[in-house]
PDB file of C-alpha atoms in Angstrom:
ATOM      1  CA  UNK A 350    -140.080 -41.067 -53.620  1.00 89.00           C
ATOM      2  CA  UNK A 351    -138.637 -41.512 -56.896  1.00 92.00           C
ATOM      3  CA  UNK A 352    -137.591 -38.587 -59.551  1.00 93.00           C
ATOM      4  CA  UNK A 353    -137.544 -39.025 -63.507  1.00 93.00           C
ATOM      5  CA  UNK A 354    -137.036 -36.640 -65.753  1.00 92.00           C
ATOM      6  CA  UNK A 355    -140.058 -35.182 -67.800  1.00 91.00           C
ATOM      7  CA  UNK A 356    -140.245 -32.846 -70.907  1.00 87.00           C
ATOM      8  CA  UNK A 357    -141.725 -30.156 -68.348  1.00 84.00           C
ATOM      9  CA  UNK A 358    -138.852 -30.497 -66.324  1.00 88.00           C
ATOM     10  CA  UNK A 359    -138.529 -32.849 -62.962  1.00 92.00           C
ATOM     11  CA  UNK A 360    -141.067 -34.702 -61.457  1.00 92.00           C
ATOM     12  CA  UNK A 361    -141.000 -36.905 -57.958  1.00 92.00           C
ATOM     13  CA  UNK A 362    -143.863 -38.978 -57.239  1.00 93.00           C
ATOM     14  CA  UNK A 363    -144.539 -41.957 -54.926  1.00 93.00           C
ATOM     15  CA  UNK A 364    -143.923 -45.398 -56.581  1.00 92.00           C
ATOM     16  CA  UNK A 365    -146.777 -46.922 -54.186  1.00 92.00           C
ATOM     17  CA  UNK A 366    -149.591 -43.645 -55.436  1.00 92.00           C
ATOM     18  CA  UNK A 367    -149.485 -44.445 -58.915  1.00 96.00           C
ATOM     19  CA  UNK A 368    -152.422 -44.390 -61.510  1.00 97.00           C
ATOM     20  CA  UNK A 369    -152.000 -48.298 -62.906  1.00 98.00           C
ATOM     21  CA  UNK A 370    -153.571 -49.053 -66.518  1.00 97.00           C
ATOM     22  CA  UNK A 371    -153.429 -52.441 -66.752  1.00 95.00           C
ATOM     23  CA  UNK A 372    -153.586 -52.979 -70.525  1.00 93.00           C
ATOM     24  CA  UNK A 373    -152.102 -49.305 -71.823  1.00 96.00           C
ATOM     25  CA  UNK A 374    -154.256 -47.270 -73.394  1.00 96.00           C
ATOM     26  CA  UNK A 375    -155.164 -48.068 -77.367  1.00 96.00           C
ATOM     27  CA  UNK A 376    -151.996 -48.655 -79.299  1.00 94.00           C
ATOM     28  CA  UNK A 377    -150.154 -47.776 -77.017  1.00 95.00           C
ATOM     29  CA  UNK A 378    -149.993 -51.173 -74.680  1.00 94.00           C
ATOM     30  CA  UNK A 379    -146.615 -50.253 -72.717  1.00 95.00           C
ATOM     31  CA  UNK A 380    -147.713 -47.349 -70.893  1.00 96.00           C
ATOM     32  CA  UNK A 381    -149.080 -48.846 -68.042  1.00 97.00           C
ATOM     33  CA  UNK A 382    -148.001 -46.585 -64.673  1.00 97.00           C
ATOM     34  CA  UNK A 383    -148.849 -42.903 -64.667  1.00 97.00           C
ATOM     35  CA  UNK A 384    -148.532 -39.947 -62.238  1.00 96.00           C
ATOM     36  CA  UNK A 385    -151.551 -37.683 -61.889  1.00 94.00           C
ATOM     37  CA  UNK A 386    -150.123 -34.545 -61.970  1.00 90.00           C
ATOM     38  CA  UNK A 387    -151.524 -31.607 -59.463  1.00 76.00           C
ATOM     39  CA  UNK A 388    -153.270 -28.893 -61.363  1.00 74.00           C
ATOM     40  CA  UNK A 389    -151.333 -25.578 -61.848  1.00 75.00           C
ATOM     41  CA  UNK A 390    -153.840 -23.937 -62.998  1.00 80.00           C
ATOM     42  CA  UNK A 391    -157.830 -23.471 -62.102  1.00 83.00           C
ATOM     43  CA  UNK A 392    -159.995 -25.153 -64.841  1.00 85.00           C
ATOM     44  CA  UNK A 393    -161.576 -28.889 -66.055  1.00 90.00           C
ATOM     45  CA  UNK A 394    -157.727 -29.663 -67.494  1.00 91.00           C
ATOM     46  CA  UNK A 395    -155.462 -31.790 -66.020  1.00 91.00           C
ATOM     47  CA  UNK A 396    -152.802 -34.451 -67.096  1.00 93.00           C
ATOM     48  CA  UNK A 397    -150.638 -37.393 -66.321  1.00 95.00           C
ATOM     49  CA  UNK A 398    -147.477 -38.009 -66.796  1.00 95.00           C
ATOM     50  CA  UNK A 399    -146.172 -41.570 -68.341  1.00 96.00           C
ATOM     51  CA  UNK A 400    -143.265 -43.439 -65.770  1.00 96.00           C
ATOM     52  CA  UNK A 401    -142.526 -45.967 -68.787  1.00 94.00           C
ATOM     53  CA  UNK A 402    -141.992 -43.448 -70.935  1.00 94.00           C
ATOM     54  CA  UNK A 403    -141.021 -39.916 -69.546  1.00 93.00           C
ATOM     55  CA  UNK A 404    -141.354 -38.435 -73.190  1.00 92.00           C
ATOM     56  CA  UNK A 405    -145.307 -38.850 -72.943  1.00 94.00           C
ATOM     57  CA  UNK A 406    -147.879 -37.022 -70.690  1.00 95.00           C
ATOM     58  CA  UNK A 407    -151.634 -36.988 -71.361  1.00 96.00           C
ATOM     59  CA  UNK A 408    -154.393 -33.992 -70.610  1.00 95.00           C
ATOM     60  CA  UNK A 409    -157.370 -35.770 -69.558  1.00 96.00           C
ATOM     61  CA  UNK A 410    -160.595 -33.888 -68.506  1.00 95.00           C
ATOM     62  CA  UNK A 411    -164.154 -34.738 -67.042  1.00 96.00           C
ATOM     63  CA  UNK A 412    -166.216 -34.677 -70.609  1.00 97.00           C
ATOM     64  CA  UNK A 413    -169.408 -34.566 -68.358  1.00 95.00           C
ATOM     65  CA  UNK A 414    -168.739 -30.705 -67.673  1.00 93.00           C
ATOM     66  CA  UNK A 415    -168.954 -30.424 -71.772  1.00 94.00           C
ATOM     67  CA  UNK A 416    -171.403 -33.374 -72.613  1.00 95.00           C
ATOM     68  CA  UNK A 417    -173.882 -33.548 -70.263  1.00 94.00           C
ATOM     69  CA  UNK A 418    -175.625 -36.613 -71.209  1.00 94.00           C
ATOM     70  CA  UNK A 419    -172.680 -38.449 -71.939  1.00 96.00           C
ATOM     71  CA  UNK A 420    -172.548 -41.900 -69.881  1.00 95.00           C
ATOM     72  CA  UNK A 421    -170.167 -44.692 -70.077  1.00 96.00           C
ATOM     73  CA  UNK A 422    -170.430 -47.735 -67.719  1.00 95.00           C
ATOM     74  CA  UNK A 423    -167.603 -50.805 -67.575  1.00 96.00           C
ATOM     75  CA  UNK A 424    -169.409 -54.015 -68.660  1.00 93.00           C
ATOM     76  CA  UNK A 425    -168.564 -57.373 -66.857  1.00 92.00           C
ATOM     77  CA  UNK A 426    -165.242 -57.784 -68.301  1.00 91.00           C
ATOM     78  CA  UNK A 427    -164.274 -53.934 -67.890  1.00 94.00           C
ATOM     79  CA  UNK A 428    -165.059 -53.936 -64.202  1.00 96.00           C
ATOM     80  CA  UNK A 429    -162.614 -57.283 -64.167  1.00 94.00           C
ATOM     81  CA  UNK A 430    -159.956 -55.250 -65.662  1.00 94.00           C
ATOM     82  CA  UNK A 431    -160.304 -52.450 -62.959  1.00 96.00           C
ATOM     83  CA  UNK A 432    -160.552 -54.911 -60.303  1.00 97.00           C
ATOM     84  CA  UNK A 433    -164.462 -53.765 -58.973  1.00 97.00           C
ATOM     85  CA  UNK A 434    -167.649 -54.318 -58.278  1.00 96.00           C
ATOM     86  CA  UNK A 435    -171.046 -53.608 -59.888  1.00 95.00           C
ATOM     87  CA  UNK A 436    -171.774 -51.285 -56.532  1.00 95.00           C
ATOM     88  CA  UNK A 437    -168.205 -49.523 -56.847  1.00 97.00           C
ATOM     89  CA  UNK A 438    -167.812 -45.926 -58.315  1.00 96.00           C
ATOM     90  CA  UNK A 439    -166.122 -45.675 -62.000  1.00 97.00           C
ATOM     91  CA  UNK A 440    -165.607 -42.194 -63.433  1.00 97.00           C
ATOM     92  CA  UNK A 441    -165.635 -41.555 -66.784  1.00 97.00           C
ATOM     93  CA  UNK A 442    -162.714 -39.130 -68.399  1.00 98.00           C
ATOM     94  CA  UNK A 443    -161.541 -37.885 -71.632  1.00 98.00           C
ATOM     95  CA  UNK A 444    -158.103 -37.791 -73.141  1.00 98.00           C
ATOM     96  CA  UNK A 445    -158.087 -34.104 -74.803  1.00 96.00           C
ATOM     97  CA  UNK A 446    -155.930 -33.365 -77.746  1.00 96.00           C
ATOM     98  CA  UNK A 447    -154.570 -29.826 -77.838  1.00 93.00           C
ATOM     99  CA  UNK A 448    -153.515 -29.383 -81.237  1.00 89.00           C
ATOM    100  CA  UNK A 449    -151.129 -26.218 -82.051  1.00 83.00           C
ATOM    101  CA  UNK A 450    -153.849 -23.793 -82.923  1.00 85.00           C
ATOM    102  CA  UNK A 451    -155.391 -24.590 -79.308  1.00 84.00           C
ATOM    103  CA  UNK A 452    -159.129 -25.550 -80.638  1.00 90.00           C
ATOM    104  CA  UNK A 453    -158.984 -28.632 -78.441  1.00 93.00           C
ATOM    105  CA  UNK A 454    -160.998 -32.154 -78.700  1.00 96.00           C
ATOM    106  CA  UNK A 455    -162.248 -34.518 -76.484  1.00 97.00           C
ATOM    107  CA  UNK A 456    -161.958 -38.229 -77.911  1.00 98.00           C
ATOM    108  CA  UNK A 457    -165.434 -38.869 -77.108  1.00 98.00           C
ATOM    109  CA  UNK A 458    -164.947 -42.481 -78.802  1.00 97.00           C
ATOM    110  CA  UNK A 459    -162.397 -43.705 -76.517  1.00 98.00           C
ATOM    111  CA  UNK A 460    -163.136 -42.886 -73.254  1.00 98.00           C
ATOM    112  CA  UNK A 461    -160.977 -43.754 -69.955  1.00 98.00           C
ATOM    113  CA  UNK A 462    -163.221 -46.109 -67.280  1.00 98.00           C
ATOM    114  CA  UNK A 463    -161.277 -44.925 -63.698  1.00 97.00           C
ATOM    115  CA  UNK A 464    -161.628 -46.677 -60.427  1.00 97.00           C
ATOM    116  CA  UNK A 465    -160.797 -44.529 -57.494  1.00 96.00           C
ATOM    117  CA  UNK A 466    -160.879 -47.356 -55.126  1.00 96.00           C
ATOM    118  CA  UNK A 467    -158.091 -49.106 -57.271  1.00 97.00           C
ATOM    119  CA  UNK A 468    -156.928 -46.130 -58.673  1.00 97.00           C
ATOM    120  CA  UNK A 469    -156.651 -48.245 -62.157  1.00 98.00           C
ATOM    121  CA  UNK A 470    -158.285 -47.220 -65.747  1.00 98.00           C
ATOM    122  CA  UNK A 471    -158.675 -48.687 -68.644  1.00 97.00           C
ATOM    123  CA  UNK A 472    -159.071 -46.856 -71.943  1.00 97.00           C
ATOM    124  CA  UNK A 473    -162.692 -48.479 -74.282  1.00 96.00           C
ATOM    125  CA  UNK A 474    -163.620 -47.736 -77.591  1.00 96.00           C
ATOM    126  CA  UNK A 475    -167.581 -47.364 -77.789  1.00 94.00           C
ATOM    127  CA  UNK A 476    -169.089 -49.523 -80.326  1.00 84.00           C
ATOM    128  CA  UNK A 477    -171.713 -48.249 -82.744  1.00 84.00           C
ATOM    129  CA  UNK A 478    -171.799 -44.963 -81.504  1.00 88.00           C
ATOM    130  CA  UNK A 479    -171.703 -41.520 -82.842  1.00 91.00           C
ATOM    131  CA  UNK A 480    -169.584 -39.957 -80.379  1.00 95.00           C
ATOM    132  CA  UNK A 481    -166.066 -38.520 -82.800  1.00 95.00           C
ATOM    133  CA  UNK A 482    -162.671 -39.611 -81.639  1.00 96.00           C
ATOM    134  CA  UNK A 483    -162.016 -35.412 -82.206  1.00 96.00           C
ATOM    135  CA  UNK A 484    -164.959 -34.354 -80.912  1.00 96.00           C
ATOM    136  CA  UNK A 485    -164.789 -30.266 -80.372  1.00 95.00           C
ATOM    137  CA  UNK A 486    -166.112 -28.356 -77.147  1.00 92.00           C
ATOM    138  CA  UNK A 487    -169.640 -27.592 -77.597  1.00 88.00           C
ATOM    139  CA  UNK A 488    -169.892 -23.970 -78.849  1.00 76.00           C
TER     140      UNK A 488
ATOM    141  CA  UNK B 254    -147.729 -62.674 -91.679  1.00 93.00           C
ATOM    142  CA  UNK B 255    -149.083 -65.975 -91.774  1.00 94.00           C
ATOM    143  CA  UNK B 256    -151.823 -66.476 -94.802  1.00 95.00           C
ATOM    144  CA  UNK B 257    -154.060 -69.158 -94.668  1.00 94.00           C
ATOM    145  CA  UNK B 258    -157.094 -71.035 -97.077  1.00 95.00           C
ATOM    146  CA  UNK B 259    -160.396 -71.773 -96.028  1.00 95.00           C
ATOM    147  CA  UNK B 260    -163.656 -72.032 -96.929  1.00 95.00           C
ATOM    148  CA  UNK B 261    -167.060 -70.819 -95.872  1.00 96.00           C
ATOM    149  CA  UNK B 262    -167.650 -73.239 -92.481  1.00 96.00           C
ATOM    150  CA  UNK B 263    -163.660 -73.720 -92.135  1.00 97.00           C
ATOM    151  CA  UNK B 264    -162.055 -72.129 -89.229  1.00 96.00           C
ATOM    152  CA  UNK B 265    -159.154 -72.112 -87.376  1.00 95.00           C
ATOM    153  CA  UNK B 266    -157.966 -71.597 -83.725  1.00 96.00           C
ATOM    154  CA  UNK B 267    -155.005 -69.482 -82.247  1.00 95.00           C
ATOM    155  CA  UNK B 268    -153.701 -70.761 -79.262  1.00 95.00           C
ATOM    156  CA  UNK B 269    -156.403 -72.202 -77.084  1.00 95.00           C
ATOM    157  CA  UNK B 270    -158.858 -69.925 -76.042  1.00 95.00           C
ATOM    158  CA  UNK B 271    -159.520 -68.004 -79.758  1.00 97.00           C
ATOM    159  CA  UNK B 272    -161.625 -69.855 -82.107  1.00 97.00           C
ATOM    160  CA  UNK B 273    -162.126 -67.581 -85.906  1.00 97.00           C
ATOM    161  CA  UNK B 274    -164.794 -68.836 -88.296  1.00 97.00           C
ATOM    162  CA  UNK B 275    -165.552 -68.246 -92.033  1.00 97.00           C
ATOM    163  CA  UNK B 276    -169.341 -67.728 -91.530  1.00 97.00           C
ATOM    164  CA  UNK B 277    -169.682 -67.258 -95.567  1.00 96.00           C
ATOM    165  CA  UNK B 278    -168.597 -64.671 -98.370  1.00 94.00           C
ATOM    166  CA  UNK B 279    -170.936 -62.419 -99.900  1.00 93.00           C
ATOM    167  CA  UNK B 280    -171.065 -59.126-102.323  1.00 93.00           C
ATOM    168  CA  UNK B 281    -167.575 -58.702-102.309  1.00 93.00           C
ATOM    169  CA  UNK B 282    -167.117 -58.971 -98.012  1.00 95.00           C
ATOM    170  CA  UNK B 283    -166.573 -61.626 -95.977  1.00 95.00           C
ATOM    171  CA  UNK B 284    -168.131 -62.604 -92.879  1.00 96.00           C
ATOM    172  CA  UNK B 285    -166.179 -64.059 -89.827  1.00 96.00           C
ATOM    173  CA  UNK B 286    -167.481 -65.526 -86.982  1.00 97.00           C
ATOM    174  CA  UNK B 287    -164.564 -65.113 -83.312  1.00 97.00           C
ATOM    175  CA  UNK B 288    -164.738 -66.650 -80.247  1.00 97.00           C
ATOM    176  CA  UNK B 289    -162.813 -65.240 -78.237  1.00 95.00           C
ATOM    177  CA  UNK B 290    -162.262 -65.080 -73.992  1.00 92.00           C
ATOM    178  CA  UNK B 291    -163.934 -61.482 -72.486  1.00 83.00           C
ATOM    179  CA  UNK B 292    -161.360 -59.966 -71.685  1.00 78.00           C
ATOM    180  CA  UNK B 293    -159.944 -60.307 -75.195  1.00 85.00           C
ATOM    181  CA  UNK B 294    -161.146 -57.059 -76.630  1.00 86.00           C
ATOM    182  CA  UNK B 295    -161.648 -57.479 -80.670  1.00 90.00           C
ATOM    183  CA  UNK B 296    -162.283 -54.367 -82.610  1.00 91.00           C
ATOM    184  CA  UNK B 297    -162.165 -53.384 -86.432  1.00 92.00           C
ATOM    185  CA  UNK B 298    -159.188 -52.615 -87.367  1.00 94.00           C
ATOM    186  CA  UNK B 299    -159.670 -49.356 -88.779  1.00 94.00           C
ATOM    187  CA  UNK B 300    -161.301 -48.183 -85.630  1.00 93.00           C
ATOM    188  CA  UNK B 301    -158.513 -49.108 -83.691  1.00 95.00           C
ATOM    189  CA  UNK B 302    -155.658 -47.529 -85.899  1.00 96.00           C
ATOM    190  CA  UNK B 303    -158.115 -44.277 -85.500  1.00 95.00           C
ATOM    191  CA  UNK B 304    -158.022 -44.291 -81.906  1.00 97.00           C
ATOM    192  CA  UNK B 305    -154.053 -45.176 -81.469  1.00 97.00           C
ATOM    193  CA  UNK B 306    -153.707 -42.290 -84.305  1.00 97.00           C
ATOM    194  CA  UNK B 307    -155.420 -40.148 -81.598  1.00 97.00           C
ATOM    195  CA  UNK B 308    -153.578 -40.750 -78.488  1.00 97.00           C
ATOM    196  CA  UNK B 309    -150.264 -40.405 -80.397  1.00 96.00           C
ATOM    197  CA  UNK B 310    -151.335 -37.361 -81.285  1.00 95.00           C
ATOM    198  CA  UNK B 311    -152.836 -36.474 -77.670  1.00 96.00           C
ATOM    199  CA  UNK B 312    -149.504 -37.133 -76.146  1.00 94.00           C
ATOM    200  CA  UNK B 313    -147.621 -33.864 -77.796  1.00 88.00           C
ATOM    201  CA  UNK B 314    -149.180 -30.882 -76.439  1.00 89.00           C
ATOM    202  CA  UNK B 315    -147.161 -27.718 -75.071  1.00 86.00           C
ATOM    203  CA  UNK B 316    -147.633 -26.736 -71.336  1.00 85.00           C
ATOM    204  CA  UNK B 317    -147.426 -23.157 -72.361  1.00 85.00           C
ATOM    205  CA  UNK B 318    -150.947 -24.021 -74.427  1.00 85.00           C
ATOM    206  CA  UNK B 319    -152.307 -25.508 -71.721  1.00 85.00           C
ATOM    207  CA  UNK B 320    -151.556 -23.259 -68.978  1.00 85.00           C
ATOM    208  CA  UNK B 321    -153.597 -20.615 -71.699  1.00 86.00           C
ATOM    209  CA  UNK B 322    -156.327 -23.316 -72.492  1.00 86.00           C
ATOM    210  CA  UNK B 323    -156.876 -23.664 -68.818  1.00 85.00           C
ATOM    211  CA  UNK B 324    -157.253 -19.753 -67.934  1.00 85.00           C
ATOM    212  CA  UNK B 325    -159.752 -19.127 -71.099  1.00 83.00           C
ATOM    213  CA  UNK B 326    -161.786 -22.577 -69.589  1.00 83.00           C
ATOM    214  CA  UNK B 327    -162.050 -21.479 -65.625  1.00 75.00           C
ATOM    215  CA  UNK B 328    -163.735 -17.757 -66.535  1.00 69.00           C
ATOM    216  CA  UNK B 329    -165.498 -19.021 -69.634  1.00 58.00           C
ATOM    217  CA  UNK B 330    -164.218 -17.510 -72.458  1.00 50.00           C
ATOM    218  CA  UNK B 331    -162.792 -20.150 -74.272  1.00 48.00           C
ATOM    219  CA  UNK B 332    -160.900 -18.719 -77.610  1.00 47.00           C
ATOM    220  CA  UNK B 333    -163.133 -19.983 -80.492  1.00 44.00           C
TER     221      UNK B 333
END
């Protein structure tokens, strides 16, 4: 087990258990390894923690508890990335900002594609679509 | 950053695998044509400064409003 220090204090994890995006996520290319953090609290919210950069921690949540209808499969190329198959199960997830007055969005245009099996994700921005990068919770 | 002149059919190719085309210039835009490998995403650029806007701003959040996010989304009664 290895410890670094976080801005919510310290945090061991298992070098060998880590959630691996291969590319980053959008602009931000160097953060690459990431510790899914254990929920402390009941609810659809949870977040990882950046091991590049122990500044940086992410609250991700399943958008399909909000937006039922909301579907995002990898393509060819995507599935490559997450190293699986057509048959294998990808989840979609969505990184939630909480900004200070708490009305939080889900960036519904730049979803994360995770593998369990690899336990890697990518980050994809939907083409021609009219899903909002700050999209609120429906009311 | 390296500026380059071409015309309409004129192209040029960065390193070996990306191939950029001027397709042709009209009403005031002009049209590219890339070839590019798959795995080499390509998106507009404004779209993509939106989206790395967005996680910047995703990654500064305060556990304290989370913790209270997290209670008002478990029973339902999400602040509006």
């Amino acid at each position: 087990m290895i410890k670094i220090m976080t801005r919510f204090g310290e945090v061991e994890y298992d070098p060998d258990n880590l959630l691996i995006f291969p590319a980053g996520l959008i602009g931000l290319p160097n953060l690459r390894s990431f510790i899914v953090m254990p929920n402390r609290k009941q609810g659809p919210l949870f977040w990882i923690q950046s091991v590049d950069e122990p500044e940086i921690a992410f609250v991700l949540t399943d958008p399909t508890n909000f937006f039922l209808d909301y579907v995002v499969k990898p393509d060819t190329a995507e599935r490559s990335s997450l190293q699986i198959d057509e048959e294998d199960e990808c989840y979609v997830l969505s990184v939630v900002t909480v900004p200070p007055d708490q009305k939080i969005t889900l960036n519904l245009a730049a979803p994360v594609l995770f593998a369990p099996k690899t336990n890697r994700a990518i980050q994809v921005i939907l083409e021609n679509t009219e899903y909002q990068t700050r999209t609120p919770l429906p009311g | 950053m390296l500026v380059l002149t071409r015309k309409p059919g004129e192209g040029f190719v960065i390193g070996d695998d990306i191939i950029i085309k001027i397709v042709e210039m009209k009403g005031g835009g002009v049209r590219i044509g890339i070839e590019a490998p798959h795995d080499k995403k390509i998106y507009r650029q404004e779209i993509y400064d939106r989206i790395t806007l967005e996680n910047q701003a995703a990654s500064q959040w305060n556990m304290t409003d989370l913790d209270t996010l997290s209670d008002n989304l478990s029973t339902g009664t999400t602040k509006k």
